[in-house]
mmCIF file of N, CA and C in Angstrom:
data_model
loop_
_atom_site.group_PDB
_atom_site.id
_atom_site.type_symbol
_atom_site.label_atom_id
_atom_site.label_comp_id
_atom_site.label_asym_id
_atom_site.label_seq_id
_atom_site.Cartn_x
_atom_site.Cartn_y
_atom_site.Cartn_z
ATOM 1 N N UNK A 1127 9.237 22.747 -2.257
ATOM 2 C CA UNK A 1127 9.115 21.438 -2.851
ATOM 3 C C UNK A 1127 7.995 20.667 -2.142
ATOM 4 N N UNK A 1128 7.452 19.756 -2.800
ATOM 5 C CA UNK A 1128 6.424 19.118 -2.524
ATOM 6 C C UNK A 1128 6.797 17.835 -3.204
ATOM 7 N N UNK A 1129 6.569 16.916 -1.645
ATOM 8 C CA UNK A 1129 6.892 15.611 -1.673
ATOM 9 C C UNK A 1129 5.316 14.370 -2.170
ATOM 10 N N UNK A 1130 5.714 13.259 -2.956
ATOM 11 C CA UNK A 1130 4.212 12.650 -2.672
ATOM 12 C C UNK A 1130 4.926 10.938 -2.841
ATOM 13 N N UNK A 1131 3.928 9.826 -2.400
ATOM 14 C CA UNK A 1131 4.354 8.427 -2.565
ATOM 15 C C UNK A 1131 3.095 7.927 -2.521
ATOM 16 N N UNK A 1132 3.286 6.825 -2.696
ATOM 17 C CA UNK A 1132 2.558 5.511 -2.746
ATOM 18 C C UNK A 1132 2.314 5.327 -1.274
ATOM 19 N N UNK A 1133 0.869 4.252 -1.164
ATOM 20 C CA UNK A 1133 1.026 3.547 -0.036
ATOM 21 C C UNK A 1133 1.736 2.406 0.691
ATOM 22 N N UNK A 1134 2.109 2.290 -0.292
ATOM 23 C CA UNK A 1134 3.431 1.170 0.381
ATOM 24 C C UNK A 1134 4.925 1.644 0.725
ATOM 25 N N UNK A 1135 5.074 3.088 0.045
ATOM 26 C CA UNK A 1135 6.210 3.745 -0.058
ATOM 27 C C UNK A 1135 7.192 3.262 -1.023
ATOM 28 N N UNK A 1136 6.831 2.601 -1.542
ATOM 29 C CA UNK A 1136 8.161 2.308 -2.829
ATOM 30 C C UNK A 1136 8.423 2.655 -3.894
ATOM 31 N N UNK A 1137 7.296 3.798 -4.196
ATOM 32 C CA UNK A 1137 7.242 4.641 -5.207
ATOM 33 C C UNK A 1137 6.699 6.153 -4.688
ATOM 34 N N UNK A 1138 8.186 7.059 -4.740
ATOM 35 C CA UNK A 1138 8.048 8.275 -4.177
ATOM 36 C C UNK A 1138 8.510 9.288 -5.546
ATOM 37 N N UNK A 1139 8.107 10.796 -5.126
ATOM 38 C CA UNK A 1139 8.344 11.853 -6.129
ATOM 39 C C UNK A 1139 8.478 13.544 -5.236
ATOM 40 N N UNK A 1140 8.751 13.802 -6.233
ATOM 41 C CA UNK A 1140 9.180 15.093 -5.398
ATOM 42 C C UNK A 1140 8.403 16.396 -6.488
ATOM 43 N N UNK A 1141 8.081 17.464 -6.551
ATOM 44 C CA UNK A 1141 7.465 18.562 -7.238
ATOM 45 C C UNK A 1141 8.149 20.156 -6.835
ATOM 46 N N UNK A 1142 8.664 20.383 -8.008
ATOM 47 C CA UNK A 1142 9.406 21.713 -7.561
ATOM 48 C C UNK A 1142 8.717 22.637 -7.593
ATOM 49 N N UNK A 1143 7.316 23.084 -8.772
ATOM 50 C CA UNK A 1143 6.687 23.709 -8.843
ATOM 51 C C UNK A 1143 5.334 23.908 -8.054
ATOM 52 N N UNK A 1144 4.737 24.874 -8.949
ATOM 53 C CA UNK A 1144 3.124 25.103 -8.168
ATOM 54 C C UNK A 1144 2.353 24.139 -8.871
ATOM 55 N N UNK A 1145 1.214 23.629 -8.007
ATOM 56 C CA UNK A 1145 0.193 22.807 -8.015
ATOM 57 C C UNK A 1145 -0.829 23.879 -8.577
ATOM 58 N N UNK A 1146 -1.745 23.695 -10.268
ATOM 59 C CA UNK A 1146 -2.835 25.004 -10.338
ATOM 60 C C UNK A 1146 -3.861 23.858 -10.648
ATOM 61 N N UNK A 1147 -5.148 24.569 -10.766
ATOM 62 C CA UNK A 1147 -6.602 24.086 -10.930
ATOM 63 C C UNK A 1147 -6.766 22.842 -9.887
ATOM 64 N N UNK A 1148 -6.979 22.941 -9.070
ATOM 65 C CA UNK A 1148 -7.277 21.594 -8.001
ATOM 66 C C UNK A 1148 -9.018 21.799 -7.890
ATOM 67 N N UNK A 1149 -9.303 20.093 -7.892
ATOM 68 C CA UNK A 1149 -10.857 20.376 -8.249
ATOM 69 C C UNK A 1149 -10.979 18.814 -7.891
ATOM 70 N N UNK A 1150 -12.439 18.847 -7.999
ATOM 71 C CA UNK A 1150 -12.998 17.013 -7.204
ATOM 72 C C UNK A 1150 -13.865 16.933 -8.291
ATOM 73 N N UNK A 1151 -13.341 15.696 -8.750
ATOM 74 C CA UNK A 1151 -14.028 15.058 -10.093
ATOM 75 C C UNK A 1151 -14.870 13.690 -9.383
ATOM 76 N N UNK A 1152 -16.216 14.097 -9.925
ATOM 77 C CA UNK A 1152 -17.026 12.690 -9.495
ATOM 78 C C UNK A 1152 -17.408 12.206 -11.158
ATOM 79 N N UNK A 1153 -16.279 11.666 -11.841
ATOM 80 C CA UNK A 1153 -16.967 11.151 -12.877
ATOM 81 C C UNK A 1153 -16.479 9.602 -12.519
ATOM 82 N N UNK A 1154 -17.903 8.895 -13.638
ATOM 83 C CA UNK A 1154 -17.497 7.197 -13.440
ATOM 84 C C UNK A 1154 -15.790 6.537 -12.954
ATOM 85 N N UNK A 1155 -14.879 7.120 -14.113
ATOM 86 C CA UNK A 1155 -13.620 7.074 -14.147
ATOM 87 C C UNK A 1155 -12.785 7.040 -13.071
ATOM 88 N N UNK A 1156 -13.472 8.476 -12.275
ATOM 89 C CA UNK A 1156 -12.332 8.847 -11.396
ATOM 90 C C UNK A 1156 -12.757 7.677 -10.038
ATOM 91 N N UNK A 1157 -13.882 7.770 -10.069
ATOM 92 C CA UNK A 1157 -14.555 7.353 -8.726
ATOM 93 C C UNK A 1157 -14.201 5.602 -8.836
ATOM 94 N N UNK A 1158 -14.069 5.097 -10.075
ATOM 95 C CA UNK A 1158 -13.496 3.524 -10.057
ATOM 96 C C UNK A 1158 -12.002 3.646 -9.731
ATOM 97 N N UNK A 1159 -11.710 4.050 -10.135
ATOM 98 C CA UNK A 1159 -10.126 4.334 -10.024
ATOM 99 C C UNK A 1159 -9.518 4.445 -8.980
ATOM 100 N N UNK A 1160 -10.540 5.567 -8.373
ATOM 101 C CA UNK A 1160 -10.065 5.616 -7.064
ATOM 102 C C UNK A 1160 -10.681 4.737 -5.697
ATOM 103 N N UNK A 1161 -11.741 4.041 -5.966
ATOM 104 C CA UNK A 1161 -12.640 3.334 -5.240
ATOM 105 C C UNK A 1161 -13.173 4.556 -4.057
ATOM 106 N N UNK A 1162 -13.594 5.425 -4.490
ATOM 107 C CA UNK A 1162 -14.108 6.699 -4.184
ATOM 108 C C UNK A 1162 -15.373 7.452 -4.504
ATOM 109 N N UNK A 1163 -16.488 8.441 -3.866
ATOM 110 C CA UNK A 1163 -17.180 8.811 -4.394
ATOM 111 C C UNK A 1163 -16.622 10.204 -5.093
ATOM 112 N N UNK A 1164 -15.454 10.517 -5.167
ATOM 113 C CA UNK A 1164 -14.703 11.399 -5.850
ATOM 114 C C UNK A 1164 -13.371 11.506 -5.870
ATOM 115 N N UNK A 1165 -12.826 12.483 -7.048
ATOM 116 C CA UNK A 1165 -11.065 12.438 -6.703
ATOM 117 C C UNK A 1165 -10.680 13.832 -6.484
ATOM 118 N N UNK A 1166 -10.080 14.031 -6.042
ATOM 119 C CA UNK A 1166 -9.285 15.114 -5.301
ATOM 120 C C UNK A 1166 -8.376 15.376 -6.369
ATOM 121 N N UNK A 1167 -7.818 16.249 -7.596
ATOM 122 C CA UNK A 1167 -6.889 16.208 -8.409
ATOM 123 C C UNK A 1167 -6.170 17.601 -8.344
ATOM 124 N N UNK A 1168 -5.440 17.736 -9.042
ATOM 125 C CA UNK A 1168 -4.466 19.158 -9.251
ATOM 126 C C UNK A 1168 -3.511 19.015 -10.642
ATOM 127 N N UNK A 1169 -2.986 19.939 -11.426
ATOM 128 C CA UNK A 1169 -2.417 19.386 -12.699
ATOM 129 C C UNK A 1169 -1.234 19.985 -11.969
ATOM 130 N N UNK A 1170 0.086 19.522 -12.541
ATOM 131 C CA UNK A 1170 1.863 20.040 -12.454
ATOM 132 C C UNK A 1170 2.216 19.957 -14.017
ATOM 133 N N UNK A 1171 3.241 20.862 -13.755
ATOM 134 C CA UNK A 1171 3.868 20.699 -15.406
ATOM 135 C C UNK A 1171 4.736 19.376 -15.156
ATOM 136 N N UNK A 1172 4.561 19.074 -16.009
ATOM 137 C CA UNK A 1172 5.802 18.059 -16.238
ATOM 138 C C UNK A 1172 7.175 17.900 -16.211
ATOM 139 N N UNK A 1173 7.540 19.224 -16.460
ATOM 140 C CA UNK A 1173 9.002 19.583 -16.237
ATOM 141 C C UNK A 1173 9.471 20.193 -14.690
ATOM 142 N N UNK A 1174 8.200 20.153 -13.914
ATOM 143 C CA UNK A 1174 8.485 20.035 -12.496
ATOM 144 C C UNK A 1174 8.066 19.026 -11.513
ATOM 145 N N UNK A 1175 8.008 17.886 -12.631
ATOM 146 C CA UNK A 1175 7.449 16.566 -11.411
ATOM 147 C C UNK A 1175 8.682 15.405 -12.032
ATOM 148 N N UNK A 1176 9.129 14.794 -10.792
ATOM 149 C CA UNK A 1176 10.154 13.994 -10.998
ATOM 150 C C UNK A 1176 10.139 12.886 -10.424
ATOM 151 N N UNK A 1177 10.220 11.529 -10.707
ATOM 152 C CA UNK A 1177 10.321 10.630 -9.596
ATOM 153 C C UNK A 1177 11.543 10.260 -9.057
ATOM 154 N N UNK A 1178 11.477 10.139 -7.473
ATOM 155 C CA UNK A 1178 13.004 10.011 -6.409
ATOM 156 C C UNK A 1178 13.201 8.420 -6.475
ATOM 157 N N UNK A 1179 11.907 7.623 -6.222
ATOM 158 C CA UNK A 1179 12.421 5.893 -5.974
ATOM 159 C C UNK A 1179 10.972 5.374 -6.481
ATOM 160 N N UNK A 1180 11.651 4.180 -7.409
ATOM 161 C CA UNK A 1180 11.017 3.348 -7.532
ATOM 162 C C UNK A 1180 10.056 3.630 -8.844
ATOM 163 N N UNK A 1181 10.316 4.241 -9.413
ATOM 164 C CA UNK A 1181 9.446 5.083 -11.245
ATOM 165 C C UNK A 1181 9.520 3.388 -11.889
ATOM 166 N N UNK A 1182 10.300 2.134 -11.762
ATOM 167 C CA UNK A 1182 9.988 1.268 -12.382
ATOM 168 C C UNK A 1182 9.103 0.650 -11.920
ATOM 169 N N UNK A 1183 8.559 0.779 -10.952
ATOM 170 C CA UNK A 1183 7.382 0.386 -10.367
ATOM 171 C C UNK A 1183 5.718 0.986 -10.584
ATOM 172 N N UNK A 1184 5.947 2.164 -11.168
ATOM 173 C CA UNK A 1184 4.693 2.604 -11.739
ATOM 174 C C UNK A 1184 4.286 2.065 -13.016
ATOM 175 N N UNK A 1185 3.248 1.620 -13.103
ATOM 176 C CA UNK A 1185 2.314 0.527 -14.228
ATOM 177 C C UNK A 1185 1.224 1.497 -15.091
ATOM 178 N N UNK A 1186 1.234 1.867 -16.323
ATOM 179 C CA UNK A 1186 -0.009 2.841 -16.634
ATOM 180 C C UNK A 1186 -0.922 2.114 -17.416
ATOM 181 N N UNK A 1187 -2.578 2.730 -17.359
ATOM 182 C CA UNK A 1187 -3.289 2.353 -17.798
ATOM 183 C C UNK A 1187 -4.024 2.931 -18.337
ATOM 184 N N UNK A 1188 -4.349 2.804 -19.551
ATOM 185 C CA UNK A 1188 -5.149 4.247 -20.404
ATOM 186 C C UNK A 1188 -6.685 3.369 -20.668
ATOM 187 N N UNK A 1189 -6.907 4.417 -19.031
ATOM 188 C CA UNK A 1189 -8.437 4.304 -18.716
ATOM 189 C C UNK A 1189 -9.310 4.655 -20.179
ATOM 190 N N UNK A 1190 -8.865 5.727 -20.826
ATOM 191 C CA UNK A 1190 -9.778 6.290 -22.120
ATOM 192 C C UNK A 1190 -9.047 6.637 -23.239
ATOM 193 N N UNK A 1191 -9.298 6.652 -24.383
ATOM 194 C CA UNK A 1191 -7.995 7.040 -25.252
ATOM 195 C C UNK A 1191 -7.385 8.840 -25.294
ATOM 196 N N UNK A 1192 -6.009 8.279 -24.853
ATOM 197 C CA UNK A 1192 -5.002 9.546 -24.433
ATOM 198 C C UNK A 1192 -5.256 9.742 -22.888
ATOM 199 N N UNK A 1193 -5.437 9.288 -22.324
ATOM 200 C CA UNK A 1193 -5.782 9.249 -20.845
ATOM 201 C C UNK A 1193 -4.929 8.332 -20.069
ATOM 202 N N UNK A 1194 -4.254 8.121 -19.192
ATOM 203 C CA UNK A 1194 -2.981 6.998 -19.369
ATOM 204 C C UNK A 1194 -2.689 7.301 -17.619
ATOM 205 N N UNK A 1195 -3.473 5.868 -16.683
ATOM 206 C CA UNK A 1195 -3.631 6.578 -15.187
ATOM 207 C C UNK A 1195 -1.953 5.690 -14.537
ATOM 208 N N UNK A 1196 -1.248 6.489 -13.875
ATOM 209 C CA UNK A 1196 -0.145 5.436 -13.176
ATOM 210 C C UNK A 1196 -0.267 5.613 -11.626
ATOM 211 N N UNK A 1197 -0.108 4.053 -11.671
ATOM 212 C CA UNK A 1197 -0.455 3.612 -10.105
ATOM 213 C C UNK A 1197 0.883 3.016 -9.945
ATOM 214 N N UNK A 1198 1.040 2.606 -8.692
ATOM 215 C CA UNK A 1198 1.986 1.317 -8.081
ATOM 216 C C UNK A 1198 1.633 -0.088 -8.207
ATOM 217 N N UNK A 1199 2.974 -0.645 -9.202
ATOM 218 C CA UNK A 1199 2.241 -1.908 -9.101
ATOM 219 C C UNK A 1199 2.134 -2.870 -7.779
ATOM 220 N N UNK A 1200 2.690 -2.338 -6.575
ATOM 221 C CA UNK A 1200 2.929 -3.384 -5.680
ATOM 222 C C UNK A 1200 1.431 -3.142 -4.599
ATOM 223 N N UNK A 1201 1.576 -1.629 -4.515
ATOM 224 C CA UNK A 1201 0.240 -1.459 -3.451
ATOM 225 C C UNK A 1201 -1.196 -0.865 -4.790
ATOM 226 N N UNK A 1202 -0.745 -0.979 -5.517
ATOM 227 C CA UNK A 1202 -2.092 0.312 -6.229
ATOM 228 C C UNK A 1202 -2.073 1.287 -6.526
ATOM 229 N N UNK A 1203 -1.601 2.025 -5.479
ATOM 230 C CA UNK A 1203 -2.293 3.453 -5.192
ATOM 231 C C UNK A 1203 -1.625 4.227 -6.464
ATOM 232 N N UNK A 1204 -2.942 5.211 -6.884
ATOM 233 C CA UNK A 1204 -2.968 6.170 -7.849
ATOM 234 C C UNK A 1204 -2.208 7.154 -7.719
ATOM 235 N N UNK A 1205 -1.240 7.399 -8.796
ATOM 236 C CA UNK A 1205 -0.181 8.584 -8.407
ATOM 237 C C UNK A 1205 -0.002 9.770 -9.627
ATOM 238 N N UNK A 1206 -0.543 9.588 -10.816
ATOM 239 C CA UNK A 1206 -0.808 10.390 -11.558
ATOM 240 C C UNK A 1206 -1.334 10.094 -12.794
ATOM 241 N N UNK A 1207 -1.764 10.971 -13.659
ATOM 242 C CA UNK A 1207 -2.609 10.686 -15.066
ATOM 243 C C UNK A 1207 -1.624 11.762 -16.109
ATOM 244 N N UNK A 1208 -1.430 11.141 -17.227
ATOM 245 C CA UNK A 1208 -0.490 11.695 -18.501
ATOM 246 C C UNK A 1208 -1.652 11.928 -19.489
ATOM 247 N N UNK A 1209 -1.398 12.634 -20.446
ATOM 248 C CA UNK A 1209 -2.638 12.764 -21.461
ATOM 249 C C UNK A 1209 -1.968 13.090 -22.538
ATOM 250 N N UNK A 1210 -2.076 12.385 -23.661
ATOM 251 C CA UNK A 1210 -1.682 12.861 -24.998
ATOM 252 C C UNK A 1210 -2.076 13.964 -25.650
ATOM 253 N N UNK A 1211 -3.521 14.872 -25.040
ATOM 254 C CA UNK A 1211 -3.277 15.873 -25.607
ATOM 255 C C UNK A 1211 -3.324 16.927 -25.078
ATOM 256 N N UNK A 1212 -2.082 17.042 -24.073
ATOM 257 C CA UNK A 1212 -1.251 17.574 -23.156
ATOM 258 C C UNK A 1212 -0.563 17.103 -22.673
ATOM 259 N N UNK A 1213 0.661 16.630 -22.929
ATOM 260 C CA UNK A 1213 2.219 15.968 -22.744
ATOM 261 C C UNK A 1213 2.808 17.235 -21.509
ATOM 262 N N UNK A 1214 2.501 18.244 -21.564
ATOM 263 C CA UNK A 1214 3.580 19.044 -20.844
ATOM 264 C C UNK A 1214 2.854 19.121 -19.297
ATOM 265 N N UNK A 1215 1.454 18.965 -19.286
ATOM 266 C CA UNK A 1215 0.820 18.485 -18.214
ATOM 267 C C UNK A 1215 0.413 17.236 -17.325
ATOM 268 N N UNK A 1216 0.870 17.106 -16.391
ATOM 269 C CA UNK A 1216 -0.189 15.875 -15.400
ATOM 270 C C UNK A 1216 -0.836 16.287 -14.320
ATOM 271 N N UNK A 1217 -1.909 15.667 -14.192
ATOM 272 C CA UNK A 1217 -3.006 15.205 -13.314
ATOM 273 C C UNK A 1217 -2.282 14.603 -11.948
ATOM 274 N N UNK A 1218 -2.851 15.226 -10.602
ATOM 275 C CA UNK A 1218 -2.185 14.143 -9.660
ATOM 276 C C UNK A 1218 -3.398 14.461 -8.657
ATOM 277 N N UNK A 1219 -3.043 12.654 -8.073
ATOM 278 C CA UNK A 1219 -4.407 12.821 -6.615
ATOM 279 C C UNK A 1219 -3.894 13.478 -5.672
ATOM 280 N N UNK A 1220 -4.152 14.594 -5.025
ATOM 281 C CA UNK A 1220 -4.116 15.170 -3.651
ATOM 282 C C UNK A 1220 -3.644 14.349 -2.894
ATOM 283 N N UNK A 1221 -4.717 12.737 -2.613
ATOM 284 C CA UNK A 1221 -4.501 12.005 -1.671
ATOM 285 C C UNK A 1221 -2.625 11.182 -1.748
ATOM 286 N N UNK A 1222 -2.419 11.559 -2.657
ATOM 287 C CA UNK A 1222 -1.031 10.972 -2.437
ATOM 288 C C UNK A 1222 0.072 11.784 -2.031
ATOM 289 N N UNK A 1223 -0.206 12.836 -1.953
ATOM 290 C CA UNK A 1223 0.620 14.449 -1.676
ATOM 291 C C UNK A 1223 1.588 13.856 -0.087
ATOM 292 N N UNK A 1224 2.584 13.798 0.011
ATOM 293 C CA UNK A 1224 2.742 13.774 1.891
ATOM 294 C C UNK A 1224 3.243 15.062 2.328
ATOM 295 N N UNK A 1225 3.350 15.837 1.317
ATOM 296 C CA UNK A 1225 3.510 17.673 1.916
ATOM 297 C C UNK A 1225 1.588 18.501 1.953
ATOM 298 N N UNK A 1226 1.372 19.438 2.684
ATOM 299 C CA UNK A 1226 0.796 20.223 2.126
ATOM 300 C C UNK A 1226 1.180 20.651 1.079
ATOM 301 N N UNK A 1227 -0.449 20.916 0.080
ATOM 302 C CA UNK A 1227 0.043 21.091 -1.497
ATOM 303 C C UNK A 1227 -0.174 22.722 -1.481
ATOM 304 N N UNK A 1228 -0.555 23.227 -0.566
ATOM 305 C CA UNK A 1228 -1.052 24.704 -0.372
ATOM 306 C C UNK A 1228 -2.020 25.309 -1.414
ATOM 307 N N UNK A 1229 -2.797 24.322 -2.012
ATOM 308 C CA UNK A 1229 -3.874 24.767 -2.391
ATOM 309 C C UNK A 1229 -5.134 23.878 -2.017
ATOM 310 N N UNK A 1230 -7.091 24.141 -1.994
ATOM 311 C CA UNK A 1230 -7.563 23.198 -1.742
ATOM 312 C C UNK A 1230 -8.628 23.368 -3.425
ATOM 313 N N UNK A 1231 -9.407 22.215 -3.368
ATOM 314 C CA UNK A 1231 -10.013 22.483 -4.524
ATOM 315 C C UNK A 1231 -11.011 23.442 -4.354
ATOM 316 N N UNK A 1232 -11.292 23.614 -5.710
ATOM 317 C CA UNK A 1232 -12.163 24.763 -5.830
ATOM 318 C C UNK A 1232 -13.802 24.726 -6.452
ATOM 319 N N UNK A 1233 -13.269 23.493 -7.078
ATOM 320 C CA UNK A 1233 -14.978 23.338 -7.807
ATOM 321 C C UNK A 1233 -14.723 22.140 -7.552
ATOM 322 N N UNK A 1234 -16.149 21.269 -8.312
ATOM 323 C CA UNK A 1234 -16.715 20.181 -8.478
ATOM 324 C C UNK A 1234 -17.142 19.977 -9.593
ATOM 325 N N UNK A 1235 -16.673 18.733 -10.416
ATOM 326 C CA UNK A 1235 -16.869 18.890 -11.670
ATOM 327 C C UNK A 1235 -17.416 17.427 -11.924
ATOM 328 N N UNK A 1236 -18.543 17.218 -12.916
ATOM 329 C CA UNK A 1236 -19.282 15.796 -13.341
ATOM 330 C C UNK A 1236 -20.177 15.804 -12.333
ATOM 331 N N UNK A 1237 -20.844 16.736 -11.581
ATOM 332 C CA UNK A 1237 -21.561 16.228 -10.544
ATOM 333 C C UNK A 1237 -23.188 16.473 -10.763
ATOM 334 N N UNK A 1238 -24.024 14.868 -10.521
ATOM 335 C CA UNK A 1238 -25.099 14.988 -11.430
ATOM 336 C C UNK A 1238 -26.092 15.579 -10.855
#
């Protein structure tokens, strides 16, 4: 299992499964989002990511259409991306991981 939270801690989750495709996205998007010159991401199925405390506290925002980013509303911090066209998949930042995710990225993608 693989644990991840917020920076404030009031919004935590837990992941039963494997973490696949982990990769560093430098597009406009990611890099505002994250106030970053890149993001660190990995996709989970959905049916192995769960939230432990505080899921009423995540706020989403659909950066692009079908793109839908959830943060914490109290500290910010970015904790995953939903996509309408892929419901059974999400997007998550590395940087919020508090386990090793036992994978590192592999490519670089948007990079000009």
């Amino acid at each position: 299992m693989i644990r991840g939270s917020c920076l404030c801690g009031q919004v935590r989750y837990e992941i039963t499964g494997p973490l696949r495709g982990a990769l560093n996205c430098h597009c406009s998007m990611c890099r505002k989002a994250h106030g970053a010159a890149f993001r660190s991401r990995a996709s989970v199925k959905a049916s192995d990511f769960r939230w432990t405390q505080g899921a009423e506290l995540v706020t989403f925002y659909e950066s692009s259409p079908g793109n839908h980013r959830g943060f914490c509303r109290v500290c910010g911090s970015p904790l995953l991306s939903r996509f309408d066209f892929e419901p059974s998949f999400y997007g998550l930042p590395l940087g919020a991981l508090d386990d090793d995710p036992g994978i590192k990225p592999k490519r670089h993608v948007f990079v000009a």
